[in-house]
mmCIF file of C-alpha atoms and ligand atoms in Angstrom:
data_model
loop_
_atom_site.group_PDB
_atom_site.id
_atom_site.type_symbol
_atom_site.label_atom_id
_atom_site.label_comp_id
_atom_site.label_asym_id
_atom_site.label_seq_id
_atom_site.Cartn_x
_atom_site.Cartn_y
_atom_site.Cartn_z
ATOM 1 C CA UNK S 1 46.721 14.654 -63.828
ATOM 2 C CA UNK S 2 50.527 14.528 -63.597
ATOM 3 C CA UNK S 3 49.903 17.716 -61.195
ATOM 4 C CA UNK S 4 47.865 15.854 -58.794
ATOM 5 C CA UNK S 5 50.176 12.577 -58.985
ATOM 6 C CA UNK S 6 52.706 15.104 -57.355
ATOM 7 C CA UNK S 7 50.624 16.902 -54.953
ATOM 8 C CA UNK S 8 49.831 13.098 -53.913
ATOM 9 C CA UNK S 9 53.444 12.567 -53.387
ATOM 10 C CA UNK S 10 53.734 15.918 -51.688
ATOM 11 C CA UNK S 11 51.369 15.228 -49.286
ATOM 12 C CA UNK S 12 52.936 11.717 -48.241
ATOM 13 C CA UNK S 13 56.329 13.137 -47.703
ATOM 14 C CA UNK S 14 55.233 16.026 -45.313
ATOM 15 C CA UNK S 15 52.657 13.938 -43.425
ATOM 16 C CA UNK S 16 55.358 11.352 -42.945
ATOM 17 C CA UNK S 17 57.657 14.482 -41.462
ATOM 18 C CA UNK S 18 54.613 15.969 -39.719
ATOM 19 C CA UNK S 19 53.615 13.067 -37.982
ATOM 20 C CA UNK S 20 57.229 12.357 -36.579
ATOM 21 C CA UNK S 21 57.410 16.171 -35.281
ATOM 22 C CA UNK S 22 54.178 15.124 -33.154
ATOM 23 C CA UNK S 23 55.155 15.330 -30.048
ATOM 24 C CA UNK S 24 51.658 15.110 -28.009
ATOM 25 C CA UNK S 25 48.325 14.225 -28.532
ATOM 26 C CA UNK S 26 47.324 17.798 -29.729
ATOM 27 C CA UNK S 27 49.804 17.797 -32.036
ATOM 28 C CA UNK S 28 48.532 14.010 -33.722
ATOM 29 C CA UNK S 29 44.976 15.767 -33.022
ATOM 30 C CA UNK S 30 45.471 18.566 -35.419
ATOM 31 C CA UNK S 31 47.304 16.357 -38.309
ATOM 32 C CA UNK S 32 44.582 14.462 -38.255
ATOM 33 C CA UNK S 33 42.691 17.672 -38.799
ATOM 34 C CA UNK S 34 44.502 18.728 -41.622
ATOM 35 C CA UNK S 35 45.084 15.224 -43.501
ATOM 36 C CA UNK S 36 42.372 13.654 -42.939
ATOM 37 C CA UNK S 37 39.373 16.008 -41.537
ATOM 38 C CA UNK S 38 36.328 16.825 -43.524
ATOM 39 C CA UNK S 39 38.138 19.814 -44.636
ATOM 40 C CA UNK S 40 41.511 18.306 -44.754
ATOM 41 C CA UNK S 41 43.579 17.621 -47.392
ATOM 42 C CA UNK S 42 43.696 14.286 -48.355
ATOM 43 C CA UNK S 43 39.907 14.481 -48.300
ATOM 44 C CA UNK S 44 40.064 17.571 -50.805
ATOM 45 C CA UNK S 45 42.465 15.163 -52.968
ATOM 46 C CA UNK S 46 40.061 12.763 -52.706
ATOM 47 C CA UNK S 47 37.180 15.175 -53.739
ATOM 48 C CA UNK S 48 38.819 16.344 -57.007
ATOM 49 C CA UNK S 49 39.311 13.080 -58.112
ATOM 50 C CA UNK S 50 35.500 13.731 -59.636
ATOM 51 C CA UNK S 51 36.466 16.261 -61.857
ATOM 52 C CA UNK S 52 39.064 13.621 -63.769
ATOM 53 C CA UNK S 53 37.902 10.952 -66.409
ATOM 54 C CA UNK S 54 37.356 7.506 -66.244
ATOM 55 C CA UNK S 55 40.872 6.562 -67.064
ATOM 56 C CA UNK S 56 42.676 9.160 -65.102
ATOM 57 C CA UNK S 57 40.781 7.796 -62.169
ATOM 58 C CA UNK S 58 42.124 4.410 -62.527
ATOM 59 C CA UNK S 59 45.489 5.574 -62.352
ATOM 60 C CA UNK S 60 45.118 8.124 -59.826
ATOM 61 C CA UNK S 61 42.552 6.723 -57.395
ATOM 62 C CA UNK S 62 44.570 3.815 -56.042
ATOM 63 C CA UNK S 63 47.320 6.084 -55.213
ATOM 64 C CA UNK S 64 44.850 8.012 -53.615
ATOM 65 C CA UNK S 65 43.621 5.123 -51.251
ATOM 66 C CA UNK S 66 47.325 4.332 -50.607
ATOM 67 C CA UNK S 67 47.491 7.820 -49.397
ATOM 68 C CA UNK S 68 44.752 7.475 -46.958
ATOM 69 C CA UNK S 69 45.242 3.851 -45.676
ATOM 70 C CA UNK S 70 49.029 4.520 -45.247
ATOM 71 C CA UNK S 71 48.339 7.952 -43.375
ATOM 72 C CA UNK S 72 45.692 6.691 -41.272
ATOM 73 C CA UNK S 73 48.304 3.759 -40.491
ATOM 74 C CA UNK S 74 50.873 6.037 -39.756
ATOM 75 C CA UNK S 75 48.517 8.393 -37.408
ATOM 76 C CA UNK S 76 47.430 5.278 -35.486
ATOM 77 C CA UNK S 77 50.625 4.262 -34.686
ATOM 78 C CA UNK S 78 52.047 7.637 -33.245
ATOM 79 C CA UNK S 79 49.328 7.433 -31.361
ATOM 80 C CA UNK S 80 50.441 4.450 -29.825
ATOM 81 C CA UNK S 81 54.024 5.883 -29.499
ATOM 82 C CA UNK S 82 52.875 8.500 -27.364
ATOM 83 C CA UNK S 83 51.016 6.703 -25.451
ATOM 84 C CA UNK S 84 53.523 4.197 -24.538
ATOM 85 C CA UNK S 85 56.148 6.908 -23.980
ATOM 86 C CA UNK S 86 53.607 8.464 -21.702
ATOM 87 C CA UNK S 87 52.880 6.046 -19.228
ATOM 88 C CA UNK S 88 56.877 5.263 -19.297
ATOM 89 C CA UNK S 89 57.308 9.157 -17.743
ATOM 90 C CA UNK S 90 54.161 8.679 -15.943
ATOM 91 C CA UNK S 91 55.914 5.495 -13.891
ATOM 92 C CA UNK S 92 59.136 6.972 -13.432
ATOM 93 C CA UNK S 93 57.764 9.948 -12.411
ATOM 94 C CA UNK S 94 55.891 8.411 -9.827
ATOM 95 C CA UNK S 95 58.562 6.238 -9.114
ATOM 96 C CA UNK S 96 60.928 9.657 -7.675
ATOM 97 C CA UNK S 97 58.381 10.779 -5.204
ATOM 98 C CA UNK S 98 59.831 12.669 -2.388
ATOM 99 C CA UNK S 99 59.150 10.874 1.182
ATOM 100 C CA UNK S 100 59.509 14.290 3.115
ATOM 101 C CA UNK S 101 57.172 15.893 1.466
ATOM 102 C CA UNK S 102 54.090 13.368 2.795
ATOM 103 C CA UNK S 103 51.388 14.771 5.125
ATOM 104 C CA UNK S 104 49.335 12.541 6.851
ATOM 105 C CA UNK S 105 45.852 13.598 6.559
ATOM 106 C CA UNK S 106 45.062 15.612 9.467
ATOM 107 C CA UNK S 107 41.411 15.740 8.768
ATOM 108 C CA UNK S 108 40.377 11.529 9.861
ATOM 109 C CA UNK S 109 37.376 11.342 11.285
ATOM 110 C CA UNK S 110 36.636 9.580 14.473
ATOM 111 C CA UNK S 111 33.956 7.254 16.090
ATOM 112 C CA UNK S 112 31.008 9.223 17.468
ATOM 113 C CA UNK S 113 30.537 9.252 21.096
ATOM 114 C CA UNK S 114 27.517 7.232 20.651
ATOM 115 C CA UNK S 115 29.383 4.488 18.488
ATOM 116 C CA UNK S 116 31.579 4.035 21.989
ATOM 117 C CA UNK S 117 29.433 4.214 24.590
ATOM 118 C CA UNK S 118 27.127 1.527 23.033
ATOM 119 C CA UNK S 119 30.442 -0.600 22.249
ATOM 120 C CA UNK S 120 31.657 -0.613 25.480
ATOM 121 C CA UNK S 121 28.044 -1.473 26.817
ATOM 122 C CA UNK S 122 27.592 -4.167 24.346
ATOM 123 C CA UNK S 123 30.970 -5.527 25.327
ATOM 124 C CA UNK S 124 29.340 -5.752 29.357
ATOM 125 C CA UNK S 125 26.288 -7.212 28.433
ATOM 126 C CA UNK S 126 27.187 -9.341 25.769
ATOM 127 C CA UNK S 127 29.862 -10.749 28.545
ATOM 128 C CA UNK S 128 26.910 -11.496 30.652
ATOM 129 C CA UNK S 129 24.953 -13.583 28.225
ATOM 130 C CA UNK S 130 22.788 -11.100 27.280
ATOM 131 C CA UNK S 131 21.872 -10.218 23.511
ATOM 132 C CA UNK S 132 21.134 -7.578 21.520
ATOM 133 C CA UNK S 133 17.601 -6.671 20.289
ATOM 134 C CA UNK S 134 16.097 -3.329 18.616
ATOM 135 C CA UNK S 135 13.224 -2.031 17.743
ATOM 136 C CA UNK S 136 11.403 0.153 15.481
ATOM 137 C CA UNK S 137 11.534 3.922 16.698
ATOM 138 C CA UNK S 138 8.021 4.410 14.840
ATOM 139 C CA UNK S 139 5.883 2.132 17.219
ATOM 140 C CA UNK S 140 1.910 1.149 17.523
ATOM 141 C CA UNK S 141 0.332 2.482 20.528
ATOM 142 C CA UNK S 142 -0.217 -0.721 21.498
ATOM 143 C CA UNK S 143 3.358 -1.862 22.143
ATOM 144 C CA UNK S 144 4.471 1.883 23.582
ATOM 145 C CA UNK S 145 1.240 1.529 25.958
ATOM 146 C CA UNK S 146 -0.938 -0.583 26.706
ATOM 147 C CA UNK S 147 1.299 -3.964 26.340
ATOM 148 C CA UNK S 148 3.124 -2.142 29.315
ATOM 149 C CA UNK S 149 -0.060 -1.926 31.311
ATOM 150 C CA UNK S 150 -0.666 1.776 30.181
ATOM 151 C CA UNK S 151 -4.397 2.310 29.213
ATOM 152 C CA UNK S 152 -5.711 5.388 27.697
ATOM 153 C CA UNK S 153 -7.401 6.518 30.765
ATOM 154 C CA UNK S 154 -3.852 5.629 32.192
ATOM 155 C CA UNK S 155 -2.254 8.921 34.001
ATOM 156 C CA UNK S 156 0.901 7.441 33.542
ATOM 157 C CA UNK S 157 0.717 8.735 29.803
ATOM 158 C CA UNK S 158 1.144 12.329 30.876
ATOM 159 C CA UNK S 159 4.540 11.447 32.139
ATOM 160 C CA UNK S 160 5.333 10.590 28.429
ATOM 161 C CA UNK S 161 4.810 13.478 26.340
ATOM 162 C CA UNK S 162 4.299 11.354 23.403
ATOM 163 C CA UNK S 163 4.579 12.947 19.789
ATOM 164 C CA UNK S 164 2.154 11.277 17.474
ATOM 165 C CA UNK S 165 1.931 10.300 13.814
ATOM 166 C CA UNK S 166 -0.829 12.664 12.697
ATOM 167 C CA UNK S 167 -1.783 10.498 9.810
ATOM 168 C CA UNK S 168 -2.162 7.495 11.889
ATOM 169 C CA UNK S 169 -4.342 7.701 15.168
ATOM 170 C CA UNK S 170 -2.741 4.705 17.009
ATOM 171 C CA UNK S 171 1.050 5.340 15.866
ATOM 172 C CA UNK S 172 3.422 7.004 17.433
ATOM 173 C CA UNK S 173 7.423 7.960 17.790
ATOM 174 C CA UNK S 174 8.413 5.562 21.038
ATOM 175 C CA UNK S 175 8.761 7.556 24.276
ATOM 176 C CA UNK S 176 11.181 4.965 25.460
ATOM 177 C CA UNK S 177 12.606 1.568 24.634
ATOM 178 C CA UNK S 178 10.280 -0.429 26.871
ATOM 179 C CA UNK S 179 8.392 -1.736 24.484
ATOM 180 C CA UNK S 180 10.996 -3.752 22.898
ATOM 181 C CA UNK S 181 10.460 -5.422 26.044
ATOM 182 C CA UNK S 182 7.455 -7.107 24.561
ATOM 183 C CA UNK S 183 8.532 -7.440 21.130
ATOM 184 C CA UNK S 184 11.626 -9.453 22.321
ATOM 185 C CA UNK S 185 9.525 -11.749 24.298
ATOM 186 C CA UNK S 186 6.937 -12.400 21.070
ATOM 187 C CA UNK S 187 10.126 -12.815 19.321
ATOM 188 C CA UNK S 188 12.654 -15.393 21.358
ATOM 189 C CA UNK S 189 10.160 -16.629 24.184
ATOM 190 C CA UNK S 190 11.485 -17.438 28.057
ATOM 191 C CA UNK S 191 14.118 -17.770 29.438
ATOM 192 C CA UNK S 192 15.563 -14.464 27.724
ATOM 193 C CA UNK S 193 18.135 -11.769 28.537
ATOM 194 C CA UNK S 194 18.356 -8.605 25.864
ATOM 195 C CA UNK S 195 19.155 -5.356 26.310
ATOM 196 C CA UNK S 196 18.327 -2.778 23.517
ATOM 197 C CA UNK S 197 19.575 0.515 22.681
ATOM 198 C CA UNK S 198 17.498 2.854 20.788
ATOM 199 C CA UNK S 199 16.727 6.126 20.004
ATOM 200 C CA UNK S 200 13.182 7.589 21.817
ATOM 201 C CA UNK S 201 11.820 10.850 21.557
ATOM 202 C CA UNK S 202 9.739 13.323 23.408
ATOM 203 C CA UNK S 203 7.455 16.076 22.811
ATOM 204 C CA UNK S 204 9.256 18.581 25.165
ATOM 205 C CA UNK S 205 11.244 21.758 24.992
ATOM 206 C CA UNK S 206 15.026 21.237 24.992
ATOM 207 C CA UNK S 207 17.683 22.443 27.576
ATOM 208 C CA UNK S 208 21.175 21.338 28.871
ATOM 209 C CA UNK S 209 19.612 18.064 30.278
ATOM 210 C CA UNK S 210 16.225 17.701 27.987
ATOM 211 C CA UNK S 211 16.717 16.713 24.129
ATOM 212 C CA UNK S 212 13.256 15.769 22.678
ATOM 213 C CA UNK S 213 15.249 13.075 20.507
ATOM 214 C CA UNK S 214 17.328 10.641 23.174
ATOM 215 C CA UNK S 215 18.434 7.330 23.628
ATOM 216 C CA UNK S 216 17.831 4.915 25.814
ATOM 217 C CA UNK S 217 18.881 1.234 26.674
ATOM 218 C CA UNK S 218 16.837 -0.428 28.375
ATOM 219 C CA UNK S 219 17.286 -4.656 29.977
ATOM 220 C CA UNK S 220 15.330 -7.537 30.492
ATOM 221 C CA UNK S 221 16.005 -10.804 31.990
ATOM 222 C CA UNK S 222 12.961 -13.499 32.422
ATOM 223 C CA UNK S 223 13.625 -17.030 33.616
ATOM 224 C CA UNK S 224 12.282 -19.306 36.304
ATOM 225 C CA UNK S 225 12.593 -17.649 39.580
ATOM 226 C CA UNK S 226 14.237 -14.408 39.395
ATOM 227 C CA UNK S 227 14.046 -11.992 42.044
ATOM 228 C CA UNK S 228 14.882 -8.283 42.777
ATOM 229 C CA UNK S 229 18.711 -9.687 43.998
ATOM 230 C CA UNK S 230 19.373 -10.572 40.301
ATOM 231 C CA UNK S 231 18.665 -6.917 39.348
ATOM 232 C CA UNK S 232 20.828 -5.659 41.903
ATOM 233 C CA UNK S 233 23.989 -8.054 40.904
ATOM 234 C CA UNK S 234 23.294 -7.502 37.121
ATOM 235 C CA UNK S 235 23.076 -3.559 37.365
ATOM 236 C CA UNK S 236 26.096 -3.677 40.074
ATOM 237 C CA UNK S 237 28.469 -5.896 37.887
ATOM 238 C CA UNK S 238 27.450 -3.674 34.627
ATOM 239 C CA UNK S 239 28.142 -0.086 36.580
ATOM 240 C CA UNK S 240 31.538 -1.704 38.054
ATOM 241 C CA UNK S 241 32.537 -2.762 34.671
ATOM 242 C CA UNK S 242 31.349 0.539 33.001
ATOM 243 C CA UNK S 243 32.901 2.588 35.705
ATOM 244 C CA UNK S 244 35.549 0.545 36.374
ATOM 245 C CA UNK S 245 35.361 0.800 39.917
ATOM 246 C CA UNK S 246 35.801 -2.227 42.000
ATOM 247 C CA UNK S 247 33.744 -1.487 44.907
ATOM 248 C CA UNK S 248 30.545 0.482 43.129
ATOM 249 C CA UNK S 249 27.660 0.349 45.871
ATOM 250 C CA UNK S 250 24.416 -0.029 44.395
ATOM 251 C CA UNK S 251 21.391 2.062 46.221
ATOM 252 C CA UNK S 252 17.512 1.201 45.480
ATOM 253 C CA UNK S 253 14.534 3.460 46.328
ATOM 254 C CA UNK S 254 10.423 2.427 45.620
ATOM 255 C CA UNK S 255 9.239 3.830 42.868
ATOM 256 C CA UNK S 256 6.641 3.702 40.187
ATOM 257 C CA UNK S 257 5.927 2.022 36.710
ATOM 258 C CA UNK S 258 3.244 0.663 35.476
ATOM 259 C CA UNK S 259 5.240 -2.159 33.691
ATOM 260 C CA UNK S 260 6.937 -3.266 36.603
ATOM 261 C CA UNK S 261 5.597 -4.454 40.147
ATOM 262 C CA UNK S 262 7.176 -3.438 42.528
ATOM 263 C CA UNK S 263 9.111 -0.721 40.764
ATOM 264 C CA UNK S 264 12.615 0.580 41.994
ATOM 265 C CA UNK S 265 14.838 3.095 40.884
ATOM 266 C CA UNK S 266 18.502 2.181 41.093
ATOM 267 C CA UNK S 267 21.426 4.661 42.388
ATOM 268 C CA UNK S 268 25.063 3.765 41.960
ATOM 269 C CA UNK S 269 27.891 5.397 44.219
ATOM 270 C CA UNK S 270 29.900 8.212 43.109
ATOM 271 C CA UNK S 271 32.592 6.966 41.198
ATOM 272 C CA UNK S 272 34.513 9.975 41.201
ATOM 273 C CA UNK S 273 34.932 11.052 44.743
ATOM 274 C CA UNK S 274 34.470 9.767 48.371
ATOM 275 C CA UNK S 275 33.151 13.114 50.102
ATOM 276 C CA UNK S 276 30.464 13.975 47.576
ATOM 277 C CA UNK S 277 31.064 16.223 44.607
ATOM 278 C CA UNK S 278 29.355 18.571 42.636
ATOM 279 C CA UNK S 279 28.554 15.749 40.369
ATOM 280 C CA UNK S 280 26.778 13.444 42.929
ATOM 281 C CA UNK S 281 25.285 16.591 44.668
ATOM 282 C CA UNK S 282 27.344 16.266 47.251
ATOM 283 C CA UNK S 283 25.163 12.757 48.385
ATOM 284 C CA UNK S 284 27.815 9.997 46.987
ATOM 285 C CA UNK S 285 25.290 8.707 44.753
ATOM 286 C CA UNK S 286 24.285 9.729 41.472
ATOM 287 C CA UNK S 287 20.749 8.367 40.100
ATOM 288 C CA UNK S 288 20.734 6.555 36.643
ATOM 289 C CA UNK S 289 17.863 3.879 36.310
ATOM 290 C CA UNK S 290 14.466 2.975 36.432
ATOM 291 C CA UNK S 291 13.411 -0.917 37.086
ATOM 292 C CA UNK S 292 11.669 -3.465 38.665
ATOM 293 C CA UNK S 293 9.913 -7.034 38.390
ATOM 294 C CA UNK S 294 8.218 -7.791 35.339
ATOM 295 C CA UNK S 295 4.474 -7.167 35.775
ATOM 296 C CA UNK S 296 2.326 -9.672 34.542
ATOM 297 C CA UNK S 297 0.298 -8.142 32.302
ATOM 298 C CA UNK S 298 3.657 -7.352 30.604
ATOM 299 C CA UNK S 299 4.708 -11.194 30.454
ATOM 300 C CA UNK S 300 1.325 -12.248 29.339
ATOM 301 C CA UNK S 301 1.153 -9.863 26.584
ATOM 302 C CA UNK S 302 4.544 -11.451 25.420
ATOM 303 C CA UNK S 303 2.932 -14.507 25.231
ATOM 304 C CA UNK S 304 4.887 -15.787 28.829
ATOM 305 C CA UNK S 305 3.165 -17.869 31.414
ATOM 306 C CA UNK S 306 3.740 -15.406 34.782
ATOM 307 C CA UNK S 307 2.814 -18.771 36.526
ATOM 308 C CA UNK S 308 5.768 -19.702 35.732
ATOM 309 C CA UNK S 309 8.395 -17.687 34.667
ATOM 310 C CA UNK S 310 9.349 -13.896 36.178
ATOM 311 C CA UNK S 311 12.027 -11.578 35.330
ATOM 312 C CA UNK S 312 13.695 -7.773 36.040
ATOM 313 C CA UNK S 313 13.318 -4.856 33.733
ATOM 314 C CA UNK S 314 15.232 -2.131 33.767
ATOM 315 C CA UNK S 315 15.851 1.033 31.814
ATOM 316 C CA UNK S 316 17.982 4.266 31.602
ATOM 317 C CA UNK S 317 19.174 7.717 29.170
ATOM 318 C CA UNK S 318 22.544 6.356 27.259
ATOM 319 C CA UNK S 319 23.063 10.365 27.582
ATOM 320 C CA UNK S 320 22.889 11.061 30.999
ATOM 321 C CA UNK S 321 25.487 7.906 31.665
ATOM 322 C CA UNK S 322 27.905 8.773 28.685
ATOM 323 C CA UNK S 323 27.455 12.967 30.691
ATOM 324 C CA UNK S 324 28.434 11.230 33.931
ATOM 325 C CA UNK S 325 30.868 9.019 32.654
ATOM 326 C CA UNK S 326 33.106 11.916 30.287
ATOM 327 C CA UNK S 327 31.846 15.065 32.421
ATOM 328 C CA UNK S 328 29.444 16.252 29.382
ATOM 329 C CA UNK S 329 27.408 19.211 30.794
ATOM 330 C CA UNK S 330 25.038 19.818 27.879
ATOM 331 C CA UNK S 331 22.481 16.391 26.249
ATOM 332 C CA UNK S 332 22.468 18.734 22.724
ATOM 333 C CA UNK S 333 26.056 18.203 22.405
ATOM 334 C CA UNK S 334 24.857 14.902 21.043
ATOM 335 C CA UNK S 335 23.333 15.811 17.914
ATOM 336 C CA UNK S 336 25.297 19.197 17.688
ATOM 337 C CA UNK S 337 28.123 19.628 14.770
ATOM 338 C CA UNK S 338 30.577 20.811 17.337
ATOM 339 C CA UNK S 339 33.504 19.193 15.964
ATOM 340 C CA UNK S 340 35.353 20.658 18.426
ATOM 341 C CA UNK S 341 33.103 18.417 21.082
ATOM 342 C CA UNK S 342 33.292 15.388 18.275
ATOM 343 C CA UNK S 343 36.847 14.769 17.799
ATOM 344 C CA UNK S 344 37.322 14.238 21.864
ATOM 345 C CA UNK S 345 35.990 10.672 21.798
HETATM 346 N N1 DAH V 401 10.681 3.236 30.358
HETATM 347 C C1 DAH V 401 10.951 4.024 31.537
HETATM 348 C C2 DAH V 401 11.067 5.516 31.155
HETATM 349 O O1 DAH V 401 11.320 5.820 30.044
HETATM 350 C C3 DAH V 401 12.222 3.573 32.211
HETATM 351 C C4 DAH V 401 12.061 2.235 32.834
HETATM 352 C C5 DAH V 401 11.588 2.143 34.133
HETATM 353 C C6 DAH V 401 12.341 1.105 32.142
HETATM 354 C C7 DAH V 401 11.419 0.911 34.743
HETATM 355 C C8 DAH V 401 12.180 -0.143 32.715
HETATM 356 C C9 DAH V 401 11.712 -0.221 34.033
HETATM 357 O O2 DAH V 401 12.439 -1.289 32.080
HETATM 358 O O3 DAH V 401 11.563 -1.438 34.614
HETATM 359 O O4 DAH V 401 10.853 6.331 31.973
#
């Protein structure tokens, strides 16, 4: 017994001198290991403890549980020393960082070139009184269609190579952003002045100017009274501001839609040269939109009296006018990982 009383002591004095040594957290990791793991000593103390009688346990077995209590005591707070003395090197450490040595990260990112072409036509239209609307890109085949005075039996669908939906006869990826047209109206009623950009899509083989996933944006104004002079201002005063050229000309040759009646499309002068480019085919003007008065079939399918109110329409690729406007020769830029192409805008 008087053995184990001083292997007791033994093992408190070199703990005690063990557990100042520790210097790190592996260190306090493998006292802990030896004192007080399943294998460790003061556990094996503990265990042979059995193998004394009643009355040597009385004397021995408190000394024992001192043992423990005041090594797990002394482990705990080490633990906290170190800790402490860590963070204190930690702060100073951080506190003697060396300012030359800073690189800024080279690798930012930047806004795509669809992020600034939108802002800066929000900014225009938005300046105008106009507001924004979308649409969804999956659309009925009512909206894409036939709202816009395009029946089946329409040959006016061919010019929209339209992919469909397979599980869903009448549904349909939009072929353009017209039909937000009719949406909008359901939506806010007359008077009303949106435009909407949106993604449409197209079943047709890609080249440098064809992308069968493009954007459009397209306008609508309806109020009492408006005529085709209110198109002509309102595309004049966005392609000055857009272009910022003071003296843009404005150009408009019949065409066809079935939405609108009569239907124009709208040609804006060269901004870039005064003899004709390679740009503006050498004619000074460069063709962007399509648009026209409201039909009513369209207004009366957005629940809008054509009695009494009329509007403009018009609609054009955000593509081809961010190509003109930054001199991009190739639509699949857009959606390309070039980063090289990216990081210009
Ligand atoms: N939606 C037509 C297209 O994709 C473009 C267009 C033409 C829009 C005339 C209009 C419009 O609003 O009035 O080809």
């Amino acid at each position: 017994m008087n053995s184990l009383k001083d292997e007791i002591q033994k093992t408190k004095t070199e703990l005690e001198h063990a557990i100042k040594q520790a210097s790190n957290e592996e260190s306090l990791e493998t006292i802990r290991i030896t004192y007080l793991g399943r294998n460790g000593r003061i556990t094996t103390l503990m265990e042979s403890l059995k193998k004394l009688s009643l009355e040597e346990k009385r004397l021995v077995g408190p000394l024992l549980n001192d043992l423990k209590l005041c090594a797990e005591s002394l482990w705990c707070e080490r633990g906290q020393v170190l800790m402490h003395e860590h963070l204190c090197q930690e702060a100073k450490r951080q506190e003697h960082f060396d300012v030359t040595v800073y690189r800024p990260n080279t690798a930012l990112g930047s806004l795509h070139i669809y992020t600034h072409i939108i802002r800066q036509i929000e900014d225009i239209f938005t300046s105008m009184g106009y507001a924004r609307a979308d649409g969804p890109e999956i659309e009925t085949e009512y909206y894409n269609f036939d709202a816009l005075n395009i029946p089946a039996i329409h040959p006016a669908r061919d010019m929209y190579d339209t992919i469909w939906i397979s599980d869903f006869s009448n549904m349909l990826l939009r072929t353009h952003t017209s039909p937000v047209q009719v949406r909008a109206m359901e939506e806010r009623g007359a008077p009303l002045a949106v435009f909407v950009p949106g993604r449409t899509y197209r079943h047709e083989a890609t080249d440098a100017t064809h992308d069968f996933m493009f954007s459009q944006v397209e306008g609508l104004f309806i109020d009492k009274n408006v005529s085709i002079a209110n198109l002509i201002a309102t595309s004049k005063a966005f392609l000055s501001a857009l272009f910022e050229v003071k003296d843009l000309a404005i150009r408009v040759r019949p065409s066809y839609f079935p939405f609108v009646e009569p239907g124009l499309e709208i040609d804006f002068s060269c901004p870039f040269c005064t003899t004709g480019c390679s740009l503006c085919k050498k004619s000074g003007f460069i063709e962007l939109m399509g648009a026209g008065l409201v039909h009513p079939h369209v207004l009366r399918c957005g629940g809008i009296d054509p009695d009494i109110y009329s509007g403009f329409a018009f609609g054009f690729g955000l593509e081809r006018l961010a190509m003109i406007k930054y001199g991009i020769n190739d639509i699949r830029l857009f959606h390309g990982n070039k980063l090289s192409f990216l990081e210009q805008f």
